[in-house]
Coordinates of C-alpha atoms and ligand atoms in Angstrom, one line a residue:
X16 CA 85.7 99.7 101.3
X17 CA 83.5 101.7 99.5
X18 CA 84.2 103.7 96.3
X19 CA 83.1 107.7 96.1
X20 CA 82.8 109.1 93.1
X21 CA 84.8 112.8 93.6
X22 CA 85.5 115.0 90.5
X23 CA 88.6 113.2 88.4
X24 CA 88.5 110.4 90.0
X25 CA 86.8 107.7 92.6
X26 CA 88.4 107.5 96.3
X27 CA 88.3 104.5 98.0
X28 CA 87.5 104.6 101.6
X29 CA 87.2 101.9 104.6
X30 CA 85.1 103.5 107.3
X31 CA 84.2 101.6 110.3
X32 CA 82.6 101.9 113.9
X33 CA 80.7 104.7 115.9
X34 CA 81.6 107.9 117.6
X35 CA 84.2 110.6 117.5
X36 CA 85.4 110.5 113.6
X37 CA 89.2 109.8 113.2
X38 CA 90.2 110.7 109.5
X39 CA 93.6 108.5 109.1
X40 CA 95.4 110.0 106.4
X41 CA 98.4 107.4 105.0
X42 CA 101.5 108.6 103.8
X43 CA 103.7 108.2 100.2
X44 CA 103.7 106.2 98.5
X45 CA 101.3 103.8 100.6
X46 CA 97.9 103.6 101.0
X47 CA 95.4 103.4 104.1
X48 CA 96.4 99.8 105.2
X49 CA 99.6 101.2 106.8
X50 CA 96.9 102.4 109.7
X51 CA 95.2 98.9 109.9
X52 CA 96.5 98.6 113.8
X53 CA 95.1 101.9 114.2
X54 CA 91.6 100.8 112.5
X55 CA 91.7 98.3 114.9
X56 CA 92.4 99.6 118.0
X57 CA 90.0 102.9 117.2
X58 CA 87.6 101.3 114.9
X59 CA 85.1 100.0 117.9
X60 CA 85.4 103.3 120.1
X61 CA 85.5 105.9 117.1
X62 CA 84.2 106.3 113.5
X63 CA 87.9 105.2 112.0
X64 CA 87.7 107.0 108.4
X65 CA 90.6 105.7 106.5
X66 CA 90.9 106.4 102.2
X67 CA 93.2 105.8 99.7
X68 CA 94.5 109.1 98.8
X69 CA 93.7 110.0 94.6
X70 CA 95.9 107.6 93.0
X71 CA 96.9 105.6 95.5
X72 CA 95.5 101.5 96.5
X73 CA 91.7 101.6 95.8
X74 CA 91.6 105.2 94.4
X75 CA 91.5 106.1 90.7
X76 CA 92.4 109.3 88.9
X77 CA 91.7 110.4 85.5
X78 CA 94.0 110.1 82.8
X79 CA 94.4 113.8 82.5
X80 CA 95.4 114.0 85.9
X81 CA 97.4 111.4 85.7
X82 CA 99.7 113.2 83.5
X83 CA 100.0 116.4 85.7
X84 CA 100.3 116.9 89.3
X85 CA 98.8 115.6 92.4
X86 CA 98.9 118.6 94.8
X87 CA 98.6 118.2 99.0
X88 CA 95.7 120.8 98.7
X89 CA 93.9 118.4 95.8
X90 CA 94.4 115.8 98.2
X91 CA 92.6 117.7 101.1
X92 CA 89.6 118.7 98.7
X93 CA 89.0 114.9 97.7
X94 CA 88.8 114.5 101.6
X95 CA 86.8 117.2 102.4
X96 CA 84.4 115.4 99.3
X97 CA 84.4 112.0 100.8
X98 CA 83.9 113.2 104.4
X99 CA 80.7 114.7 103.2
X100 CA 79.5 111.9 101.0
X101 CA 79.9 109.5 104.1
X102 CA 77.8 111.9 105.9
X103 CA 81.0 112.6 108.4
X104 CA 78.6 115.3 109.6
X105 CA 81.1 116.7 112.6
X106 CA 84.7 117.9 113.0
X107 CA 86.8 115.2 112.4
X108 CA 90.5 114.8 114.2
X109 CA 92.7 114.6 111.2
X110 CA 95.7 111.8 111.7
X111 CA 98.2 112.0 109.0
X112 CA 101.2 110.4 108.5
X113 CA 104.5 112.4 106.6
X114 CA 102.6 113.2 103.4
X115 CA 99.3 112.9 104.8
X116 CA 100.6 115.5 107.6
X117 CA 101.3 117.6 104.4
X118 CA 97.8 117.0 103.8
X119 CA 96.6 118.0 107.1
X120 CA 98.2 121.6 107.0
X121 CA 95.8 122.0 103.8
X122 CA 93.0 120.8 105.2
X123 CA 93.2 122.9 108.2
X124 CA 93.9 126.0 106.0
X125 CA 90.9 125.1 104.0
X126 CA 88.5 123.8 106.3
X127 CA 89.3 124.7 109.8
X128 CA 85.4 124.1 110.6
X129 CA 86.0 120.5 110.2
X130 CA 88.7 120.1 112.3
X131 CA 88.3 119.2 116.2
X132 CA 91.8 118.2 116.7
X133 CA 95.1 117.3 114.7
X134 CA 97.3 114.0 115.5
X135 CA 100.6 114.2 112.9
X136 CA 102.7 111.6 112.7
X137 CA 106.5 111.2 111.2
X138 CA 106.2 114.6 109.4
X139 CA 106.8 118.1 108.7
X140 CA 105.6 122.0 108.3
X141 CA 108.3 123.1 105.8
X142 CA 108.4 122.4 102.0
X143 CA 111.3 120.7 99.9
X144 CA 115.0 122.3 100.1
X145 CA 115.9 123.0 95.8
X146 CA 117.9 119.7 96.2
X147 CA 115.1 117.6 97.6
X148 CA 112.5 119.1 95.4
X149 CA 115.2 118.1 91.9
X150 CA 115.2 114.5 93.3
X151 CA 111.7 114.1 93.7
X152 CA 111.3 115.2 90.0
X153 CA 114.5 113.1 88.9
X154 CA 112.7 109.8 91.2
X155 CA 109.6 110.8 89.3
X156 CA 110.9 110.4 86.0
X157 CA 112.8 106.9 86.9
X158 CA 109.1 105.7 88.2
X159 CA 107.8 106.3 85.1
X160 CA 110.8 104.5 83.4
X161 CA 111.1 101.4 85.2
X162 CA 107.8 101.5 87.4
X163 CA 106.9 101.9 91.1
X164 CA 110.1 99.4 91.8
X165 CA 111.8 102.5 91.5
X166 CA 110.3 104.3 94.5
X167 CA 110.5 100.7 96.6
X168 CA 114.3 101.0 96.1
X169 CA 114.7 104.6 96.7
X170 CA 112.7 104.7 99.5
X171 CA 112.2 101.3 101.7
X172 CA 115.6 101.4 103.5
X173 CA 114.8 104.7 104.9
X174 CA 111.3 104.2 106.0
X175 CA 111.7 101.5 108.4
X176 CA 114.1 101.2 111.6
X177 CA 117.0 99.2 111.1
X178 CA 115.8 97.2 114.1
X179 CA 112.8 96.6 113.0
X180 CA 113.6 96.0 109.7
X181 CA 116.0 92.9 111.1
X182 CA 113.8 91.8 113.7
X183 CA 110.0 92.3 111.8
X184 CA 111.1 91.7 108.0
X185 CA 107.4 91.1 107.7
X186 CA 106.8 95.4 107.5
X187 CA 109.0 95.9 104.9
X188 CA 107.5 93.2 102.7
X189 CA 103.8 95.1 103.7
X190 CA 105.4 98.2 102.7
X191 CA 106.7 97.2 99.4
X192 CA 103.7 95.7 98.2
X193 CA 101.8 98.6 98.9
X194 CA 104.3 100.9 96.9
X195 CA 104.5 98.0 94.1
X196 CA 100.4 98.3 94.2
X197 CA 100.5 101.8 93.0
X198 CA 100.4 103.5 89.4
X199 CA 103.8 104.6 88.1
X200 CA 101.9 108.0 86.7
X201 CA 100.2 108.3 90.3
X202 CA 103.4 108.0 92.0
X203 CA 105.1 110.7 89.5
X204 CA 102.2 113.0 90.1
X205 CA 102.3 113.2 93.9
X206 CA 106.5 113.6 93.6
X207 CA 105.9 116.7 91.4
X208 CA 103.2 117.5 93.8
X209 CA 105.1 117.3 96.9
X210 CA 108.1 118.9 95.2
X211 CA 105.9 122.4 95.1
X212 CA 104.3 122.2 98.3
X213 CA 104.4 125.1 100.1
X214 CA 106.4 126.0 103.3
X215 CA 103.7 125.5 106.2
X216 CA 105.8 126.8 108.9
X217 CA 104.2 130.6 109.0
X218 CA 100.8 128.6 110.0
X219 CA 102.1 127.1 113.1
X220 CA 101.7 129.6 115.3
X221 CA 97.7 130.3 114.4
X222 CA 97.0 126.3 114.7
X223 CA 94.1 126.5 117.2
X224 CA 93.4 123.1 117.6
X225 CA 94.4 120.3 119.9
X226 CA 97.7 119.0 118.4
X227 CA 99.9 115.7 119.0
X228 CA 102.9 115.1 117.0
X229 CA 104.6 111.4 117.2
X230 CA 107.8 110.6 115.5
X231 CA 109.8 107.4 115.5
X232 CA 113.3 107.8 117.6
X233 CA 115.0 106.5 114.3
X234 CA 113.4 108.3 111.9
X235 CA 115.4 109.5 109.1
X236 CA 112.7 111.4 106.8
X237 CA 111.1 113.7 109.3
X238 CA 113.2 113.0 112.2
X239 CA 112.5 114.0 116.0
X240 CA 114.7 116.8 116.2
X241 CA 112.7 118.8 113.6
X242 CA 109.2 117.5 115.0
X243 CA 110.3 119.2 118.6
X244 CA 110.8 122.0 116.5
X245 CA 107.2 122.2 114.7
X246 CA 105.7 121.1 118.1
X247 CA 107.3 124.0 119.7
X248 CA 105.7 126.4 117.3
X249 CA 102.2 125.0 118.1
X250 CA 101.0 126.4 121.1
X251 CA 99.8 123.5 123.9
X252 CA 100.7 120.9 121.4
X253 CA 102.4 117.8 122.9
X254 CA 105.0 115.8 121.4
X255 CA 105.8 112.0 122.0
X256 CA 108.9 110.0 120.7
X257 CA 108.2 106.6 120.1
X258 CA 110.8 103.9 120.8
X259 CA 111.9 101.4 118.7
X260 CA 110.6 102.8 115.8
X261 CA 111.2 104.7 112.2
X262 CA 109.6 106.8 109.8
X263 CA 106.5 104.4 110.0
X264 CA 106.0 104.3 113.7
X265 CA 102.3 103.8 113.6
X266 CA 103.4 99.9 112.1
X267 CA 106.6 99.6 113.7
X268 CA 105.4 100.2 117.5
X269 CA 101.6 100.4 117.0
X270 CA 101.3 99.8 120.8
X271 CA 103.3 102.9 121.7
X272 CA 101.4 105.0 119.2
X273 CA 97.8 104.0 119.9
X274 CA 98.6 104.7 124.0
X275 CA 99.6 108.0 122.9
X276 CA 96.6 108.3 120.7
X277 CA 94.2 106.9 123.3
X278 CA 95.7 109.6 125.9
X279 CA 95.3 112.8 123.8
X280 CA 91.8 111.6 122.7
X281 CA 90.9 111.4 126.2
X282 CA 92.1 114.5 126.9
X283 CA 90.5 116.1 123.8
X284 CA 87.0 114.8 125.0
Ligands
MLT310 C1 106.0 109.6 103.2 O1 106.3 108.8 104.4 O2 104.8 110.1 103.2 C2 107.2 110.2 102.6 O3 108.1 110.2 103.2 C3 107.0 111.8 102.4 C4 108.3 112.7 101.6 O4 108.9 112.1 100.9 O5 108.4 114.1 102.1

């Protein structure tokens, strides 16, 4: 893991292999290790770059940032800075899960020339409903009072398909450890940022890079039906539904996700 200084903080990033760069951006409130199966699979033939977003995992932020909010745009700016710092000098395949997908829209909007293709896993384009935004602000207060376990308790049962939670409980344990490893301030600041994120549906018709959308069949947070709608709005995109998986499809059914990514990489060259 390298640690890169960016304005107001330090970003931890794992970079492995040579070739086409794939930027793996984790979901909330996790860290880069959710992509371990993909780093193992693609870190030989591609350049796998897997950062911890500001405030998560091994990335830090200043106290001033911690008291405010972390926006999807700020995360995109950090990613742009670290790609430059580690000399990624060609457009990346941006692979984001859930919140990583929210960041992908902002990265594409701001840094179009640096995007070769998009892989969007278990995510959405729409912003929060007023109810969802209010729920996030409430959870932010709970996390600041009770610690990261409040986020783990609120989210864990919805992250993983019930079938997988029963047959592979170690995935739930890994996710819990990732969540508990993050600071309450970062989790709260990110909840505030997600609550305010823009609706990106209007930009779908103008997405002009090859796009693969992936979703677990049991995803309760960003359901497959909603992702299909997003796929329909992106010209030429491809949608793959992953069996035996919920919201964390890259961890729950890594074989199926890696096969879909591999076929997509062959198609985009
Ligand atoms: C995530 O996995 O990143 C979160 O579920 C996103 C969200 O809460 O909208």
